[in-house]
JSON list of C-alpha atoms in Angstrom, two decimals:
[
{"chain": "A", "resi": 368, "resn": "UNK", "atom": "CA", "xyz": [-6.86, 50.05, -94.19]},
{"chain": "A", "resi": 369, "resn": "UNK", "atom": "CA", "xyz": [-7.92, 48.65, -91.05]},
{"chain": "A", "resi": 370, "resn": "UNK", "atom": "CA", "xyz": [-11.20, 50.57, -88.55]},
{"chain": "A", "resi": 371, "resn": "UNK", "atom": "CA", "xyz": [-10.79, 50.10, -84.84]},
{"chain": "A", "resi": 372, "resn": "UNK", "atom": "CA", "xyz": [-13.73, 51.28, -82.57]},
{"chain": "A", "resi": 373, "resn": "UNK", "atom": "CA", "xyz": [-13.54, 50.49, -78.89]},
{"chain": "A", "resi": 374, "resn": "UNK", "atom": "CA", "xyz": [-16.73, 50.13, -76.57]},
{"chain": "A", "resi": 375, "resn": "UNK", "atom": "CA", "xyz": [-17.81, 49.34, -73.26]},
{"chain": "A", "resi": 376, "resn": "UNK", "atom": "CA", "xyz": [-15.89, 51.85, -71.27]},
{"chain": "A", "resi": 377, "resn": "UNK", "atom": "CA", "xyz": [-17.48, 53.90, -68.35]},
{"chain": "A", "resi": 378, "resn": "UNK", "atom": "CA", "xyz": [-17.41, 53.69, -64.64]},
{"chain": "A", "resi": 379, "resn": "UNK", "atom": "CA", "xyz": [-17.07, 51.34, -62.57]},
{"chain": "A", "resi": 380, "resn": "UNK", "atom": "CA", "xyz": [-15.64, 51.20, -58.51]},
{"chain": "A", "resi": 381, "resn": "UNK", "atom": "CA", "xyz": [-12.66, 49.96, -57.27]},
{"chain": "A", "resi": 382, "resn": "UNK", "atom": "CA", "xyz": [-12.69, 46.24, -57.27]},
{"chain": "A", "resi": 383, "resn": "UNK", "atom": "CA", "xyz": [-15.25, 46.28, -60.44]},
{"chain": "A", "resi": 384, "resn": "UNK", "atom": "CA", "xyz": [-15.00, 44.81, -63.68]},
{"chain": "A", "resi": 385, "resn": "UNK", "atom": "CA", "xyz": [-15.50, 45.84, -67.48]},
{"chain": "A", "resi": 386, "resn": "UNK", "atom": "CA", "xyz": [-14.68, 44.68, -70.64]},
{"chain": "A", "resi": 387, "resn": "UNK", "atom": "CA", "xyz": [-13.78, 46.68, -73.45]},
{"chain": "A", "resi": 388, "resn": "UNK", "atom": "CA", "xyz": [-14.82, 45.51, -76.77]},
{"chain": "A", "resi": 389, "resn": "UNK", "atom": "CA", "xyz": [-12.44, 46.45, -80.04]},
{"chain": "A", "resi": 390, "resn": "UNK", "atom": "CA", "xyz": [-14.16, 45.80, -83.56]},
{"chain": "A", "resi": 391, "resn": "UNK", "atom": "CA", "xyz": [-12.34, 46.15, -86.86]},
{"chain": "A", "resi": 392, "resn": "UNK", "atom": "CA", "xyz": [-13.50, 46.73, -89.85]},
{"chain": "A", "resi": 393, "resn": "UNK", "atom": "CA", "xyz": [-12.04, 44.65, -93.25]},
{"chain": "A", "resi": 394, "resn": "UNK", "atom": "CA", "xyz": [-11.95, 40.91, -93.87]},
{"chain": "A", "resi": 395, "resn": "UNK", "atom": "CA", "xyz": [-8.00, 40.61, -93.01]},
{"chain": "A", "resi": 396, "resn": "UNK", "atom": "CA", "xyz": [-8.37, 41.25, -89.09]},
{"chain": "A", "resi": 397, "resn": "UNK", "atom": "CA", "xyz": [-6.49, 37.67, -88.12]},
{"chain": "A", "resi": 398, "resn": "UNK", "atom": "CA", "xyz": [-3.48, 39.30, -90.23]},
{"chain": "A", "resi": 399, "resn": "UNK", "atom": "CA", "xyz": [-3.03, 41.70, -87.49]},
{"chain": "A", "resi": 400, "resn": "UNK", "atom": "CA", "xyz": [-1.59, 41.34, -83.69]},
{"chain": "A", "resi": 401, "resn": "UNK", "atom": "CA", "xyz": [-3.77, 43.24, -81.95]},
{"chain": "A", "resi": 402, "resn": "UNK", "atom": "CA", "xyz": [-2.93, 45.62, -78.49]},
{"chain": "A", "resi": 403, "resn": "UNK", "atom": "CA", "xyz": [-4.35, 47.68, -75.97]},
{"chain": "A", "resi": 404, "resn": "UNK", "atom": "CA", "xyz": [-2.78, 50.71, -74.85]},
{"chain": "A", "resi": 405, "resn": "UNK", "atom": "CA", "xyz": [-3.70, 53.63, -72.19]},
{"chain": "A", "resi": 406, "resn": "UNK", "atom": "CA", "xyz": [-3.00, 57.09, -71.20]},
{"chain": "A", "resi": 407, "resn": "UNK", "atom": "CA", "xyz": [-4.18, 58.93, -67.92]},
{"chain": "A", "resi": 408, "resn": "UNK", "atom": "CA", "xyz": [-3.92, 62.14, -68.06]},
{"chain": "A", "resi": 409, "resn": "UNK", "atom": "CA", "xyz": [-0.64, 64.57, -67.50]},
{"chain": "A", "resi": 410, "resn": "UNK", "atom": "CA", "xyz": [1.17, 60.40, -68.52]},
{"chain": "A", "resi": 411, "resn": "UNK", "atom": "CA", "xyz": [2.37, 59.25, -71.62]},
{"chain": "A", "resi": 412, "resn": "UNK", "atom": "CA", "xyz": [0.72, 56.33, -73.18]},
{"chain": "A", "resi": 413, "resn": "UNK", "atom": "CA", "xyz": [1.42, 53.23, -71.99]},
{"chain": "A", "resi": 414, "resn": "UNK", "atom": "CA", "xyz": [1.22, 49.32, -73.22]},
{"chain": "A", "resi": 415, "resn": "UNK", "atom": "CA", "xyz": [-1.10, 47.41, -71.51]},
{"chain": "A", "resi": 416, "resn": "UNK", "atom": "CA", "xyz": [-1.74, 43.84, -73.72]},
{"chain": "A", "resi": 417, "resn": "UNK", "atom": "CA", "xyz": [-1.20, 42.46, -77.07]},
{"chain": "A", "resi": 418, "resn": "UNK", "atom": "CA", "xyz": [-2.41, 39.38, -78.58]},
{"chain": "A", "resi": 419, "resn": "UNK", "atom": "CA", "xyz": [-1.01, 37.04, -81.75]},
{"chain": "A", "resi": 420, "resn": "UNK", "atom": "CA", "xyz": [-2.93, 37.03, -84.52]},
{"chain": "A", "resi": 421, "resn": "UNK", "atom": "CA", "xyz": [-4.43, 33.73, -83.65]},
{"chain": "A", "resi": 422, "resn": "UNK", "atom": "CA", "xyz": [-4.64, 34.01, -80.24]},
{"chain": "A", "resi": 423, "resn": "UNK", "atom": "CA", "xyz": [-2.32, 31.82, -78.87]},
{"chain": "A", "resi": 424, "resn": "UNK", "atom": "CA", "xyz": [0.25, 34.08, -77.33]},
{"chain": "A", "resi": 425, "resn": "UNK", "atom": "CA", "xyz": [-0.43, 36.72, -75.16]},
{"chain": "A", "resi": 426, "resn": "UNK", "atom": "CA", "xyz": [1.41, 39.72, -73.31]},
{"chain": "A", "resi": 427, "resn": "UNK", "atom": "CA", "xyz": [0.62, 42.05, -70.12]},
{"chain": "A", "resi": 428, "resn": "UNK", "atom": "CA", "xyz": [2.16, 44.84, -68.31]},
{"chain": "A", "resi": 429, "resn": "UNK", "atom": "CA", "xyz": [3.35, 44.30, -65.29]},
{"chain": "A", "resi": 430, "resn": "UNK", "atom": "CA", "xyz": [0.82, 46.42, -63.43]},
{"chain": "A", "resi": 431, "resn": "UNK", "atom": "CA", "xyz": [-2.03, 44.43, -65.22]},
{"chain": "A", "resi": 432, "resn": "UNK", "atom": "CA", "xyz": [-0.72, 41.03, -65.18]},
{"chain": "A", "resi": 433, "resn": "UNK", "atom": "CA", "xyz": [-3.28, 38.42, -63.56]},
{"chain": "A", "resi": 434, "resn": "UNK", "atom": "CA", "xyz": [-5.89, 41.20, -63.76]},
{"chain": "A", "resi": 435, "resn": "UNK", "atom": "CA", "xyz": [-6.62, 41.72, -66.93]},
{"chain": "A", "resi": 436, "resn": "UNK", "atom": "CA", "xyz": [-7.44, 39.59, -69.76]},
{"chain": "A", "resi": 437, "resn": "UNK", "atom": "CA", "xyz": [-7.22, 39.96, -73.14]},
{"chain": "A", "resi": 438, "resn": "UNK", "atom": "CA", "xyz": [-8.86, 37.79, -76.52]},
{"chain": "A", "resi": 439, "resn": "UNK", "atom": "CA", "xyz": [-9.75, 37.81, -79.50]},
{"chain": "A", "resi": 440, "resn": "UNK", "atom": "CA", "xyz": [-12.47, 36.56, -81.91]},
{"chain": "A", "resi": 441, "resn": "UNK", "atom": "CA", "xyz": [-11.52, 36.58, -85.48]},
{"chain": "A", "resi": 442, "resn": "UNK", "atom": "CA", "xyz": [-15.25, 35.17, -86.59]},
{"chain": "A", "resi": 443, "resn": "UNK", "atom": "CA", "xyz": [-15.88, 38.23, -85.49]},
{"chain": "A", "resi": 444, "resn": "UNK", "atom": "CA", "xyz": [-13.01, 40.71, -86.29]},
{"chain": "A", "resi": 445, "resn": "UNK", "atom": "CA", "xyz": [-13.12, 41.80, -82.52]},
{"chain": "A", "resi": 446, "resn": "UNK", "atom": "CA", "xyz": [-10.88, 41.89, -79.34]},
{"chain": "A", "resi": 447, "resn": "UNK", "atom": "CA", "xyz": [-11.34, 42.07, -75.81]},
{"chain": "A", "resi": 448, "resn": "UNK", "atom": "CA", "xyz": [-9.92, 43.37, -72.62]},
{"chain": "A", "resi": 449, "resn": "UNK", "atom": "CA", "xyz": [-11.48, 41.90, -69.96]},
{"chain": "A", "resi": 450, "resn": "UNK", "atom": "CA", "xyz": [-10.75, 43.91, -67.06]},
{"chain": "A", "resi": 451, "resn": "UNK", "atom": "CA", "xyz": [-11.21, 42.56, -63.28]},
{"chain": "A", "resi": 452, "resn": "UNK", "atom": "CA", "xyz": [-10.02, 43.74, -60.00]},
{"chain": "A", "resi": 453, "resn": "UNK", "atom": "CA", "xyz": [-10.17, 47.61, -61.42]},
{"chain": "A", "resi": 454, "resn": "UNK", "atom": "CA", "xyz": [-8.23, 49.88, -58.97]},
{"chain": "A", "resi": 455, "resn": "UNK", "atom": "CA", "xyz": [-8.26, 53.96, -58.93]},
{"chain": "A", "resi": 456, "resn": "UNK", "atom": "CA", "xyz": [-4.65, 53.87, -60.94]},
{"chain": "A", "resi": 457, "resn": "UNK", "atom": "CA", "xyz": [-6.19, 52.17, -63.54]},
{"chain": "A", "resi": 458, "resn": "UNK", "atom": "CA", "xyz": [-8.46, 55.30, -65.07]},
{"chain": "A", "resi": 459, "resn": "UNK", "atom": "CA", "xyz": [-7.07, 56.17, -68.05]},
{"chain": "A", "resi": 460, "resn": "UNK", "atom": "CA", "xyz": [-8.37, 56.64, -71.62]},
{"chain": "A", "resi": 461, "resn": "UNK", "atom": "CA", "xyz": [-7.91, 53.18, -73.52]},
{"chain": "A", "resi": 462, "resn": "UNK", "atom": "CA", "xyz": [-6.85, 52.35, -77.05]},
{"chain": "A", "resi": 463, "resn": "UNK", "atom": "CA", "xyz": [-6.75, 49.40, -78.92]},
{"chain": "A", "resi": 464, "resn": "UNK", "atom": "CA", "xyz": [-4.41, 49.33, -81.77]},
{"chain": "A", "resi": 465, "resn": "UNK", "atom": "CA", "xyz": [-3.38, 46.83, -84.52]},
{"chain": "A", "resi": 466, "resn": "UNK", "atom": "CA", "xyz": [0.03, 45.32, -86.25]},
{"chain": "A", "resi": 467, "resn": "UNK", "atom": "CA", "xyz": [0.85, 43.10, -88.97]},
{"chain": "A", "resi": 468, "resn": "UNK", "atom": "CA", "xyz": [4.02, 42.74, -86.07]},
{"chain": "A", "resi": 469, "resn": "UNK", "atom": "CA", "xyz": [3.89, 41.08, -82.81]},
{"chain": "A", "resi": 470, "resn": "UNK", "atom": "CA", "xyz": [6.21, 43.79, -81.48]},
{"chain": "A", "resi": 471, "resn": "UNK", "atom": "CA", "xyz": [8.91, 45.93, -82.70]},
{"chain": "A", "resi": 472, "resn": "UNK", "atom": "CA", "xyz": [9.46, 49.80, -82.45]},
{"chain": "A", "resi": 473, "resn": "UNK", "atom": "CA", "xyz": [6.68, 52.43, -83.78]},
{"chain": "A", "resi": 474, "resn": "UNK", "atom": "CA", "xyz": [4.37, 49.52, -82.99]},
{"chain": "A", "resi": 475, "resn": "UNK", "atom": "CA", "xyz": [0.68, 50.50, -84.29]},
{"chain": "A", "resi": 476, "resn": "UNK", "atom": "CA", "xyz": [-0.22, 50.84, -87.51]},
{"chain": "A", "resi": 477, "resn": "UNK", "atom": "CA", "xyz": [-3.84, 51.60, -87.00]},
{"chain": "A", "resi": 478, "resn": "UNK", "atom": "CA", "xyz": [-5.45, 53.18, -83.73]},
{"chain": "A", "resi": 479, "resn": "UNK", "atom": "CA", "xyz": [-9.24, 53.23, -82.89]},
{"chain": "A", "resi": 480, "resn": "UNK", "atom": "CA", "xyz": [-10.08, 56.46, -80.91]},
{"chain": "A", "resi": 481, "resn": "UNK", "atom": "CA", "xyz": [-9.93, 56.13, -77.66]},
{"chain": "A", "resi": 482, "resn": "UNK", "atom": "CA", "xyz": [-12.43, 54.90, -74.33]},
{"chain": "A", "resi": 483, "resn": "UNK", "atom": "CA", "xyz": [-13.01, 56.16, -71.35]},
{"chain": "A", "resi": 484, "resn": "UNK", "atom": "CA", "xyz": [-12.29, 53.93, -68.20]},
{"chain": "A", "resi": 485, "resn": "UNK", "atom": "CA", "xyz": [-13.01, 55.64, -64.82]},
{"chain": "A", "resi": 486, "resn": "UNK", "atom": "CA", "xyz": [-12.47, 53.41, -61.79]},
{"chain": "A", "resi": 487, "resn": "UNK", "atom": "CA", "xyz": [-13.81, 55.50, -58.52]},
{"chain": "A", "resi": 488, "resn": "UNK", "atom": "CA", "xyz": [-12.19, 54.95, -55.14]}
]
């Protein structure tokens, strides 16, 4: 069983940065390819970045790519989103998730709750 709790949402303005913070609880955290994910609201939720379970590969959406940055730490059983260049299209509630898979249908085995991004205009 794997705990995911996301932090450092809020708001920011357009052109603003954050980073979201994802920390898991358990002592098998670099067994797991970890993700963030997003929904805005009336949308469906969409894929934003994933990360290997070392580190050493990483993947973006399209609308994020060269943007948005994500890591991992597995000292400390965390990931990050760095987030830079925020624009208005880009509020959304955000989720980190986690895999023993790198991909693959149904991906997400474990889900934290959910962050609030706003990103004002």
């Amino acid at each position: 069983q794997v705990q995911l709790v996301e932090s450092g949402g809020g708001l920011v303005q357009a052109g603003g940065s954050l980073r979201l913070s994802c920390a898991a609880s358990g002592r098998t955290f670099s067994s797991y390819a970890m993700g963030w994910f997003r929904q805005a609201p009336g949308k469906e939720r969409e894929f934003v970045a994933a990360i290997s379970w070392s580190g050493g590969s990483t993947y973006y959406a399209d609308s994020v790519k060269g943007r948005f940055t994500i890591s991992r730490d597995n000292a400390k059983n965390t990931v990050y989103l760095q987030m830079n260049s925020l624009k208005p299209e880009d509020t959304a509630v955000y989720y980190c998730a986690a895999d023993p898979r790198l991909g693959g249908s149904s991906w997400g085995d474990y889900w934290g709750q959910g962050i609030q991004v706003t990103v004002s205009s």
